[in-house]
Amino acid sequence: MPEQSILIIGGGPAGMEAARGVADLGYRAILVEKRSCLGGMPDEAGYAALTPDFRSASEATAEMVAAIENNANVTIRLNSTVTAATGRLGDFEVTLKNGQTAEKVKAGAVIIATGFQHFDPGRETQQYGYYEFDDVITLVDLEKMLKEHNVVRPSNGQPPERLCFIQCVGSRDRQIGNEYCSKVCCGVASKEAIEVRQQLPNCKVFIFYIDMRMYGYWENLIYWPAQEKYKVSYIKGIATEIMKKGDRLLVRGEDTTMGRPMEVPMDIVVLSVGMESSAGTREMAQIFGLKQNKYKFIETIGGALNTVTTNVEGVFVCGAATGPADLEDTVSSANAAAMKALAAVQRTQRLAG
Ligand SMILES: Cc1cc2nc3c(=O)[nH]c(=O)nc-3n(C[C@H](O)[C@H](O)[C@H](O)COP(=O)(O)OP(=O)(O)OC[C@H]3O[C@@H](n4cnc5c(N)ncnc54)[C@H](O)[C@@H]3O)c2cc1C
Ligand code: SF4
């Protein structure tokens, strides 16, 4: 008889939602996470409030964990990853490694949910001095400060009077080969800009952008309130260089609306880093023989009409392992992957029976 369990690799929002979907349909999910806890990047990076509804990220994560933690249909393997896989749809055998211990598990289908990593702003060709200047930080660093209600200049512990975001760091950049848009950073920067204004009403906040990309309802929920209610200044411009001037930073570039060079002093510069494929995503692609696109995200074979099926029958993918995705995309694709994985397993059962 074909095996019915679904093995899900990655315990972030995508993996947790896929496990819940499989369990809700009455099947067994085995969820493998390499960290010591579930939650994925929102937990690992310490997100404060989520875009677009400002819901607490910890609360949302706890809700997802609670749905699967004591669920009789879900087996969770923490501190574990997959080191080998053999077999086919209906009959996979996968080796899990936990420290020195290896365990073989059977699964009818596999869902890859190994997510993304943040772009490293210190990478070559990046001219923003992330590793050089203490007061140049990333969206993720600011998120942690917002969570602690302690937005201060790392160089001197003082609250900033002027703070700016630089958009598209590591995305839409042909020079480094990341031509794609990371989808979430315009919304996340605008949300953080609002929170800075809420926590530090005297701090002036600027966002330097190429063009603002707000999807769907994010426009009304974050972009317009940021400008109209919270007086965040959006400046269409390209920042080319950050320098130190006295005890402040000087952002140099071009104001493209006015068509003139700009030089503006700042206390904190926040780099809006984008999304790249994670090491785990690349490893799983190798182990399962999955096609990757030129950016090393896992390629799906159905175009816009099937966003979760890979080139290997019985192996599905969801969330940010397929490319930049917000939580809404992630959760939707996780449910699609759960449904398609179960449908594939049931099909093999019908054929076998
Ligand atoms: C700065 C920033 C802020 C963001 N804020 C928001 C927001 O406010 N709202 C929103 O909608 N979206 C936001 N996003 C997007 C959001 O983080 C993603 O949509 C979401 O995390 C994707 O979930 P995922 O489960 O696919 O991947 P991840 O969250 O990356 O989770 C992947 C999981 O897989 C595990 N894993 C990796 N490799 C292996 C392996 N080999 N074996 C086992 N486990 C493995 C990881 O440890 C991790 O737990 C933000 C993104 C960025 C860049
Ligand atoms: S979402 Fe905005 S900041 Fe992020 S890559 Fe796209 S345009 Fe740039």
Tab-separated table of C-alpha atoms and ligand atoms in Angstrom:
chain	number	residue	atom	x	y	z
A	1	MET	CA	0.000	0.000	0.000
A	2	PRO	CA	1.414	3.479	-0.794
A	3	GLU	CA	2.508	5.535	2.200
A	4	GLN	CA	0.073	8.297	3.167
A	5	SER	CA	2.161	10.549	5.435
A	6	ILE	CA	3.299	13.889	4.083
A	7	LEU	CA	6.803	15.017	5.023
A	8	ILE	CA	7.143	18.792	5.325
A	9	ILE	CA	10.599	20.353	5.511
A	10	GLY	CA	10.807	23.767	7.215
A	11	GLY	CA	8.796	24.913	10.226
A	12	GLY	CA	8.185	28.532	9.227
A	13	PRO	CA	4.771	29.985	8.326
A	14	ALA	CA	4.654	27.894	5.124
A	15	GLY	CA	5.573	24.575	6.742
A	16	MET	CA	3.326	25.126	9.753
A	17	GLU	CA	0.345	25.990	7.578
A	18	ALA	CA	0.976	23.020	5.264
A	19	ALA	CA	1.135	20.709	8.310
A	20	ARG	CA	-2.101	22.121	9.633
A	21	GLY	CA	-3.760	21.649	6.226
A	22	VAL	CA	-2.649	18.010	5.986
A	23	ALA	CA	-3.758	17.316	9.585
A	24	ASP	CA	-7.124	19.029	9.130
A	25	LEU	CA	-7.826	16.699	6.228
A	26	GLY	CA	-7.193	13.724	8.523
A	27	TYR	CA	-3.728	12.727	7.299
A	28	ARG	CA	-0.395	12.503	9.113
A	29	ALA	CA	2.146	15.288	8.673
A	30	ILE	CA	5.787	14.955	9.708
A	31	LEU	CA	7.247	18.445	10.128
A	32	VAL	CA	11.039	18.805	10.141
A	33	GLU	CA	12.650	22.027	11.373
A	34	LYS	CA	16.371	22.625	11.683
A	35	ARG	CA	16.082	25.178	14.501
A	36	SER	CA	15.114	24.358	18.078
A	37	CYS	CA	11.688	25.959	17.641
A	38	LEU	CA	9.022	26.538	15.030
A	39	GLY	CA	8.190	29.988	13.620
A	40	GLY	CA	10.570	30.568	10.714
A	41	MET	CA	11.960	33.978	9.865
A	42	PRO	CA	9.324	36.021	11.724
A	43	ASP	CA	10.561	34.326	14.915
A	44	GLU	CA	14.259	34.091	14.042
A	45	ALA	CA	14.522	37.740	12.961
A	46	GLY	CA	12.282	38.935	15.802
A	47	TYR	CA	9.633	40.745	13.756
A	48	ALA	CA	7.570	43.097	15.911
A	49	ALA	CA	4.293	43.980	14.204
A	50	LEU	CA	3.240	42.437	10.912
A	51	THR	CA	2.491	44.270	7.708
A	52	PRO	CA	-0.167	45.268	6.855
A	53	ASP	CA	-2.378	44.938	9.940
A	54	PHE	CA	0.166	45.662	12.708
A	55	ARG	CA	-0.714	42.399	14.404
A	56	SER	CA	1.926	41.190	16.867
A	57	ALA	CA	4.215	38.752	15.012
A	58	SER	CA	4.804	36.723	18.191
A	59	GLU	CA	1.080	36.346	18.737
A	60	ALA	CA	0.439	35.304	15.122
A	61	THR	CA	3.312	32.799	15.268
A	62	ALA	CA	2.099	31.381	18.599
A	63	GLU	CA	-1.330	30.836	17.050
A	64	MET	CA	0.190	28.896	14.133
A	65	VAL	CA	2.352	26.802	16.473
A	66	ALA	CA	-0.603	26.034	18.777
A	67	ALA	CA	-2.604	24.649	15.844
A	68	ILE	CA	-0.061	21.897	15.228
A	69	GLU	CA	1.866	21.416	18.470
A	70	ASN	CA	-0.622	19.192	20.241
A	71	ASN	CA	-2.228	17.846	17.119
A	72	ALA	CA	-2.324	14.051	17.030
A	73	ASN	CA	-1.891	14.118	13.251
A	74	VAL	CA	1.351	16.147	13.340
A	75	THR	CA	4.749	14.767	14.312
A	76	ILE	CA	7.315	17.507	14.845
A	77	ARG	CA	11.055	16.933	14.554
A	78	LEU	CA	13.062	19.936	15.783
A	79	ASN	CA	16.844	20.419	15.437
A	80	SER	CA	16.584	18.136	12.420
A	81	THR	CA	17.130	18.262	8.734
A	82	VAL	CA	17.029	15.985	5.716
A	83	THR	CA	20.312	14.547	4.514
A	84	ALA	CA	19.168	12.024	1.885
A	85	ALA	CA	16.067	10.929	0.019
A	86	THR	CA	15.189	7.984	-2.204
A	87	GLY	CA	12.000	6.639	-3.754
A	88	ARG	CA	9.098	8.192	-5.558
A	89	LEU	CA	5.550	9.449	-5.173
A	90	GLY	CA	3.754	7.135	-2.737
A	91	ASP	CA	7.007	5.650	-1.485
A	92	PHE	CA	9.701	8.126	-0.413
A	93	GLU	CA	12.295	7.183	2.177
A	94	VAL	CA	13.961	10.186	3.720
A	95	THR	CA	16.882	10.312	6.157
A	96	LEU	CA	16.517	12.828	8.967
A	97	LYS	CA	19.545	13.910	10.935
A	98	ASN	CA	19.364	15.251	14.475
A	99	GLY	CA	22.896	15.899	15.739
A	100	GLN	CA	24.609	12.532	15.573
A	101	THR	CA	21.346	10.572	15.273
A	102	ALA	CA	19.920	9.539	11.924
A	103	GLU	CA	16.366	8.307	11.419
A	104	LYS	CA	14.668	7.025	8.260
A	105	VAL	CA	11.057	8.028	7.678
A	106	LYS	CA	8.576	7.000	4.999
A	107	ALA	CA	6.386	9.525	3.230
A	108	GLY	CA	3.945	9.448	0.334
A	109	ALA	CA	4.815	12.994	-0.735
A	110	VAL	CA	7.137	15.791	0.337
A	111	ILE	CA	6.578	19.518	0.740
A	112	ILE	CA	9.596	21.828	0.757
A	113	ALA	CA	9.044	24.932	2.903
A	114	THR	CA	12.606	25.983	3.624
A	115	GLY	CA	12.068	29.689	3.001
A	116	PHE	CA	14.467	32.549	2.371
A	117	GLN	CA	17.293	34.538	3.906
A	118	HIS	CA	17.755	38.289	4.080
A	119	PHE	CA	20.159	39.865	1.638
A	120	ASP	CA	23.532	40.583	3.246
A	121	PRO	CA	24.020	44.337	2.745
A	122	GLY	CA	27.766	43.993	3.216
A	123	ARG	CA	28.093	42.032	0.010
A	124	GLU	CA	30.480	43.348	-2.639
A	125	THR	CA	29.136	46.263	-4.746
A	126	GLN	CA	27.087	47.423	-1.764
A	127	GLN	CA	28.177	50.947	-1.043
A	128	TYR	CA	26.171	51.661	2.070
A	129	GLY	CA	28.750	50.917	4.770
A	130	TYR	CA	26.627	48.450	6.755
A	131	TYR	CA	29.648	46.881	8.412
A	132	GLU	CA	31.489	50.201	8.576
A	133	PHE	CA	29.059	52.586	10.272
A	134	ASP	CA	27.174	51.625	13.446
A	135	ASP	CA	24.178	53.788	12.520
A	136	VAL	CA	23.597	52.035	9.193
A	137	ILE	CA	21.187	49.222	10.052
A	138	THR	CA	18.686	46.973	8.224
A	139	LEU	CA	14.910	46.605	8.332
A	140	VAL	CA	15.445	43.582	10.546
A	141	ASP	CA	17.669	45.481	13.023
A	142	LEU	CA	15.058	48.239	13.255
A	143	GLU	CA	12.287	45.684	13.706
A	144	LYS	CA	14.097	44.406	16.832
A	145	MET	CA	14.473	47.951	18.209
A	146	LEU	CA	10.781	48.648	17.587
A	147	LYS	CA	9.839	45.463	19.383
A	148	GLU	CA	11.787	46.632	22.440
A	149	HIS	CA	10.499	50.213	22.132
A	150	ASN	CA	14.119	51.288	22.048
A	151	VAL	CA	14.869	53.002	18.738
A	152	VAL	CA	18.274	54.593	19.339
A	153	ARG	CA	21.424	55.300	17.389
A	154	PRO	CA	23.683	52.286	17.962
A	155	SER	CA	26.712	54.632	17.985
A	156	ASN	CA	25.658	56.648	21.037
A	157	GLY	CA	22.399	55.267	22.449
A	158	GLN	CA	20.516	58.511	21.686
A	159	PRO	CA	17.107	58.604	19.935
A	160	PRO	CA	17.500	59.706	16.290
A	161	GLU	CA	16.204	63.074	15.089
A	162	ARG	CA	16.411	62.094	11.421
A	163	LEU	CA	16.030	58.562	10.120
A	164	CYS	CA	15.752	57.360	6.526
A	165	PHE	CA	15.100	54.120	4.665
A	166	ILE	CA	16.873	53.209	1.443
A	167	GLN	CA	14.722	50.879	-0.640
A	168	CYS	CA	15.660	48.006	-2.956
A	169	VAL	CA	18.912	47.019	-1.237
A	170	GLY	CA	19.845	43.703	-2.827
A	171	SER	CA	16.760	43.647	-5.056
A	172	ARG	CA	16.114	45.067	-8.528
A	173	ASP	CA	19.868	45.195	-8.868
A	174	ARG	CA	21.293	43.912	-12.137
A	175	GLN	CA	24.862	44.379	-11.003
A	176	ILE	CA	24.561	41.686	-8.345
A	177	GLY	CA	22.188	39.543	-10.431
A	178	ASN	CA	19.088	40.022	-8.249
A	179	GLU	CA	16.838	41.644	-10.835
A	180	TYR	CA	13.638	40.669	-9.041
A	181	CYS	CA	11.540	42.793	-6.670
A	182	SER	CA	11.367	41.340	-3.140
A	183	LYS	CA	7.702	42.336	-2.861
A	184	VAL	CA	7.507	43.030	0.879
A	185	CYS	CA	10.133	45.698	1.631
A	186	CYS	CA	8.145	48.757	0.489
A	187	GLY	CA	5.312	47.730	2.784
A	188	VAL	CA	7.577	46.733	5.668
A	189	ALA	CA	9.572	50.002	5.461
A	190	SER	CA	6.361	52.044	5.425
A	191	LYS	CA	5.021	50.097	8.411
A	192	GLU	CA	8.276	50.612	10.327
A	193	ALA	CA	8.257	54.314	9.371
A	194	ILE	CA	4.821	54.634	10.962
A	195	GLU	CA	6.015	52.852	14.104
A	196	VAL	CA	9.080	55.099	14.399
A	197	ARG	CA	6.804	58.145	14.192
A	198	GLN	CA	4.512	56.619	16.825
A	199	GLN	CA	7.370	55.838	19.201
A	200	LEU	CA	9.448	58.979	18.476
A	201	PRO	CA	7.073	61.742	17.333
A	202	ASN	CA	9.948	64.235	17.042
A	203	CYS	CA	11.968	62.093	14.654
A	204	LYS	CA	11.737	63.084	10.977
A	205	VAL	CA	11.407	60.019	8.753
A	206	PHE	CA	12.272	59.768	5.046
A	207	ILE	CA	11.975	56.936	2.530
A	208	PHE	CA	14.204	57.044	-0.581
A	209	TYR	CA	12.682	54.866	-3.254
A	210	ILE	CA	12.956	53.975	-6.961
A	211	ASP	CA	9.214	53.472	-7.072
A	212	MET	CA	6.953	52.352	-4.237
A	213	ARG	CA	5.395	48.931	-4.763
A	214	MET	CA	2.397	48.395	-2.570
A	215	TYR	CA	0.252	45.423	-3.401
A	216	GLY	CA	-3.518	45.310	-3.076
A	217	TYR	CA	-4.806	46.707	0.192
A	218	TRP	CA	-1.327	47.617	1.461
A	219	GLU	CA	-1.710	50.922	-0.404
A	220	ASN	CA	-4.579	52.078	1.781
A	221	LEU	CA	-3.539	50.298	4.946
A	222	ILE	CA	0.027	51.605	5.144
A	223	TYR	CA	1.184	53.851	2.329
A	224	TRP	CA	-1.373	56.642	2.556
A	225	PRO	CA	-1.544	56.677	6.386
A	226	ALA	CA	2.282	56.852	6.470
A	227	GLN	CA	2.196	60.026	4.384
A	228	GLU	CA	-0.998	61.694	5.518
A	229	LYS	CA	-1.316	60.792	9.178
A	230	TYR	CA	2.308	60.155	10.153
A	231	LYS	CA	3.990	62.688	7.832
A	232	VAL	CA	6.634	60.315	6.509
A	233	SER	CA	8.449	61.990	3.571
A	234	TYR	CA	8.728	59.826	0.462
A	235	ILE	CA	11.530	60.972	-1.863
A	236	LYS	CA	11.936	59.452	-5.295
A	237	GLY	CA	15.664	59.190	-5.504
A	238	ILE	CA	18.697	56.984	-5.684
A	239	ALA	CA	21.126	56.949	-2.786
A	240	THR	CA	24.561	56.151	-4.143
A	241	GLU	CA	26.767	56.595	-1.133
A	242	ILE	CA	26.753	56.952	2.645
A	243	MET	CA	29.538	58.832	4.352
A	244	LYS	CA	30.322	59.941	7.855
A	245	LYS	CA	30.086	63.688	8.505
A	246	GLY	CA	30.862	64.765	12.051
A	247	ASP	CA	28.867	62.437	14.255
A	248	ARG	CA	26.143	62.049	11.624
A	249	LEU	CA	25.761	60.160	8.375
A	250	LEU	CA	25.531	61.910	5.026
A	251	VAL	CA	23.384	60.279	2.356
A	252	ARG	CA	24.473	61.242	-1.142
A	253	GLY	CA	22.561	60.538	-4.319
A	254	GLU	CA	20.135	61.991	-6.797
A	255	ASP	CA	16.624	63.304	-6.284
A	256	THR	CA	15.144	61.956	-9.505
A	257	THR	CA	11.917	63.978	-9.352
A	258	MET	CA	13.810	67.252	-9.115
A	259	GLY	CA	16.647	65.946	-11.322
A	260	ARG	CA	19.354	67.224	-8.990
A	261	PRO	CA	22.011	65.820	-6.672
A	262	MET	CA	21.093	65.463	-3.018
A	263	GLU	CA	23.091	65.360	0.193
A	264	VAL	CA	21.101	64.851	3.353
A	265	PRO	CA	22.304	64.352	6.931
A	266	MET	CA	20.814	61.438	8.877
A	267	ASP	CA	21.192	59.909	12.336
A	268	ILE	CA	20.122	56.414	11.284
A	269	VAL	CA	20.002	54.902	7.796
A	270	VAL	CA	17.870	51.766	7.418
A	271	LEU	CA	18.638	49.495	4.472
A	272	SER	CA	15.533	47.789	3.087
A	273	VAL	CA	17.135	44.433	2.427
A	274	GLY	CA	15.351	41.993	0.181
A	275	MET	CA	14.910	38.232	0.068
A	276	GLU	CA	17.277	35.588	-1.305
A	277	SER	CA	16.907	31.822	-1.376
A	278	SER	CA	18.011	30.191	1.876
A	279	ALA	CA	20.846	27.685	2.189
A	280	GLY	CA	18.214	25.111	3.215
A	281	THR	CA	16.213	25.733	0.043
A	282	ARG	CA	19.310	25.218	-2.096
A	283	GLU	CA	20.269	22.058	-0.176
A	284	MET	CA	16.811	20.516	-0.550
A	285	ALA	CA	16.862	21.277	-4.282
A	286	GLN	CA	20.075	19.240	-4.526
A	287	ILE	CA	18.830	16.334	-2.391
A	288	PHE	CA	15.507	15.968	-4.223
A	289	GLY	CA	16.785	16.905	-7.708
A	290	LEU	CA	14.568	19.973	-8.003
A	291	LYS	CA	14.967	22.576	-10.691
A	292	GLN	CA	15.976	26.017	-9.445
A	293	ASN	CA	15.598	29.309	-11.243
A	294	LYS	CA	18.561	31.581	-11.866
A	295	TYR	CA	18.167	33.076	-8.382
A	296	LYS	CA	18.312	29.602	-6.767
A	297	PHE	CA	14.691	29.629	-5.639
A	298	ILE	CA	12.857	26.378	-6.432
A	299	GLU	CA	11.105	26.468	-9.768
A	300	THR	CA	7.511	25.364	-10.110
A	301	ILE	CA	6.283	23.884	-13.355
A	302	GLY	CA	2.771	25.226	-13.685
A	303	GLY	CA	3.412	28.936	-14.212
A	304	ALA	CA	0.727	31.136	-12.700
A	305	LEU	CA	-1.791	28.284	-12.635
A	306	ASN	CA	0.186	25.929	-10.438
A	307	THR	CA	2.573	27.554	-8.035
A	308	VAL	CA	3.489	24.511	-5.907
A	309	THR	CA	4.289	21.560	-8.208
A	310	THR	CA	7.973	20.864	-8.918
A	311	ASN	CA	9.667	18.900	-11.679
A	312	VAL	CA	9.851	15.828	-9.372
A	313	GLU	CA	6.578	13.952	-9.058
A	314	GLY	CA	5.442	13.854	-5.438
A	315	VAL	CA	7.609	16.793	-4.309
A	316	PHE	CA	5.850	20.129	-3.795
A	317	VAL	CA	7.094	23.523	-2.647
A	318	CYS	CA	5.498	26.503	-0.941
A	319	GLY	CA	6.183	29.860	0.673
A	320	ALA	CA	9.365	31.837	0.153
A	321	ALA	CA	11.293	28.763	-1.047
A	322	THR	CA	9.726	29.558	-4.449
A	323	GLY	CA	10.660	33.262	-4.433
A	324	PRO	CA	9.791	36.490	-2.614
A	325	ALA	CA	6.470	36.100	-0.801
A	326	ASP	CA	4.570	37.866	1.944
A	327	LEU	CA	2.652	35.925	4.576
A	328	GLU	CA	-0.545	35.997	2.587
A	329	ASP	CA	1.175	34.417	-0.454
A	330	THR	CA	2.965	32.002	1.849
A	331	VAL	CA	-0.091	30.718	3.658
A	332	SER	CA	-2.086	30.429	0.420
A	333	SER	CA	0.614	28.416	-1.316
A	334	ALA	CA	1.058	26.208	1.765
A	335	ASN	CA	-2.578	25.183	1.604
A	336	ALA	CA	-2.321	24.565	-2.126
A	337	ALA	CA	0.750	22.371	-1.561
A	338	ALA	CA	-1.013	20.376	1.185
A	339	MET	CA	-4.004	19.810	-1.052
A	340	LYS	CA	-1.954	18.798	-4.102
A	341	ALA	CA	0.318	16.515	-2.078
A	342	LEU	CA	-2.684	14.662	-0.628
A	343	ALA	CA	-4.397	14.462	-4.013
A	344	ALA	CA	-1.235	12.940	-5.524
A	345	VAL	CA	-0.954	10.370	-2.712
A	346	GLN	CA	-4.612	9.433	-3.026
A	347	ARG	CA	-4.200	9.012	-6.774
A	348	THR	CA	-1.389	6.477	-6.247
A	349	GLN	CA	-3.560	4.652	-3.724
A	350	ARG	CA	-6.432	4.371	-6.168
A	351	LEU	CA	-4.067	3.041	-8.824
A	352	ALA	CA	-2.544	0.549	-6.355
A	353	GLY	CA	-5.927	-0.581	-5.022
B	1	LIG	C1	12.570	42.388	6.488
B	1	LIG	C2	11.351	41.558	6.210
B	1	LIG	C3	10.196	41.772	6.948
B	1	LIG	C4	9.026	41.052	6.662
B	1	LIG	N1	7.874	41.358	7.320
B	1	LIG	C5	6.713	40.825	6.867
B	1	LIG	C6	5.455	41.278	7.365
B	1	LIG	O1	5.409	42.136	8.253
B	1	LIG	N2	4.304	40.749	6.826
B	1	LIG	C7	4.353	39.789	5.835
B	1	LIG	O2	3.294	39.393	5.334
B	1	LIG	N3	5.545	39.310	5.401
B	1	LIG	C8	6.703	39.807	5.878
B	1	LIG	N4	7.882	39.358	5.386
B	1	LIG	C9	7.873	38.144	4.558
B	1	LIG	C10	7.802	36.886	5.484
B	1	LIG	O3	8.953	36.869	6.331
B	1	LIG	C11	7.727	35.642	4.623
B	1	LIG	O4	6.533	35.692	3.841
B	1	LIG	C12	7.657	34.343	5.454
B	1	LIG	O5	8.627	34.303	6.469
B	1	LIG	C13	7.833	33.148	4.521
B	1	LIG	O6	7.605	31.987	5.268
B	1	LIG	P1	8.326	30.599	4.894
B	1	LIG	O7	7.840	29.620	5.889
B	1	LIG	O8	8.159	30.331	3.463
B	1	LIG	O9	9.890	30.871	5.104
B	1	LIG	P2	10.729	31.170	6.428
B	1	LIG	O10	10.015	32.116	7.323
B	1	LIG	O11	12.082	31.542	5.919
B	1	LIG	O12	10.809	29.757	7.179
B	1	LIG	C14	11.572	28.699	6.654
B	1	LIG	C15	11.832	27.690	7.766
B	1	LIG	O13	12.521	26.567	7.232
B	1	LIG	C16	13.590	26.200	8.107
B	1	LIG	N5	14.601	25.517	7.308
B	1	LIG	C17	15.419	26.050	6.357
B	1	LIG	N6	16.198	25.102	5.844
B	1	LIG	C18	15.901	23.948	6.478
B	1	LIG	C19	16.372	22.613	6.369
B	1	LIG	N7	17.334	22.281	5.501
B	1	LIG	N8	15.828	21.652	7.179
B	1	LIG	C20	14.846	21.986	8.059
B	1	LIG	N9	14.373	23.233	8.206
B	1	LIG	C21	14.874	24.200	7.408
B	1	LIG	C22	14.051	27.537	8.670
B	1	LIG	O14	14.798	27.348	9.870
B	1	LIG	C23	12.718	28.238	8.891
B	1	LIG	O15	12.151	27.896	10.135
B	1	LIG	C24	9.051	40.045	5.662
B	1	LIG	C25	10.237	39.786	4.965
B	1	LIG	C26	11.364	40.563	5.180
B	1	LIG	C27	12.558	40.369	4.308
B	2	SF4	S1	9.176	45.841	-2.559
B	2	SF4	FE1	9.906	47.932	-2.863
B	2	SF4	S2	11.912	47.985	-1.789
B	2	SF4	FE2	11.373	45.836	-2.087
B	2	SF4	S3	12.428	45.325	-3.981
B	2	SF4	FE3	10.288	45.847	-4.517
B	2	SF4	S4	10.359	48.022	-5.036
B	2	SF4	FE4	12.281	47.540	-3.957
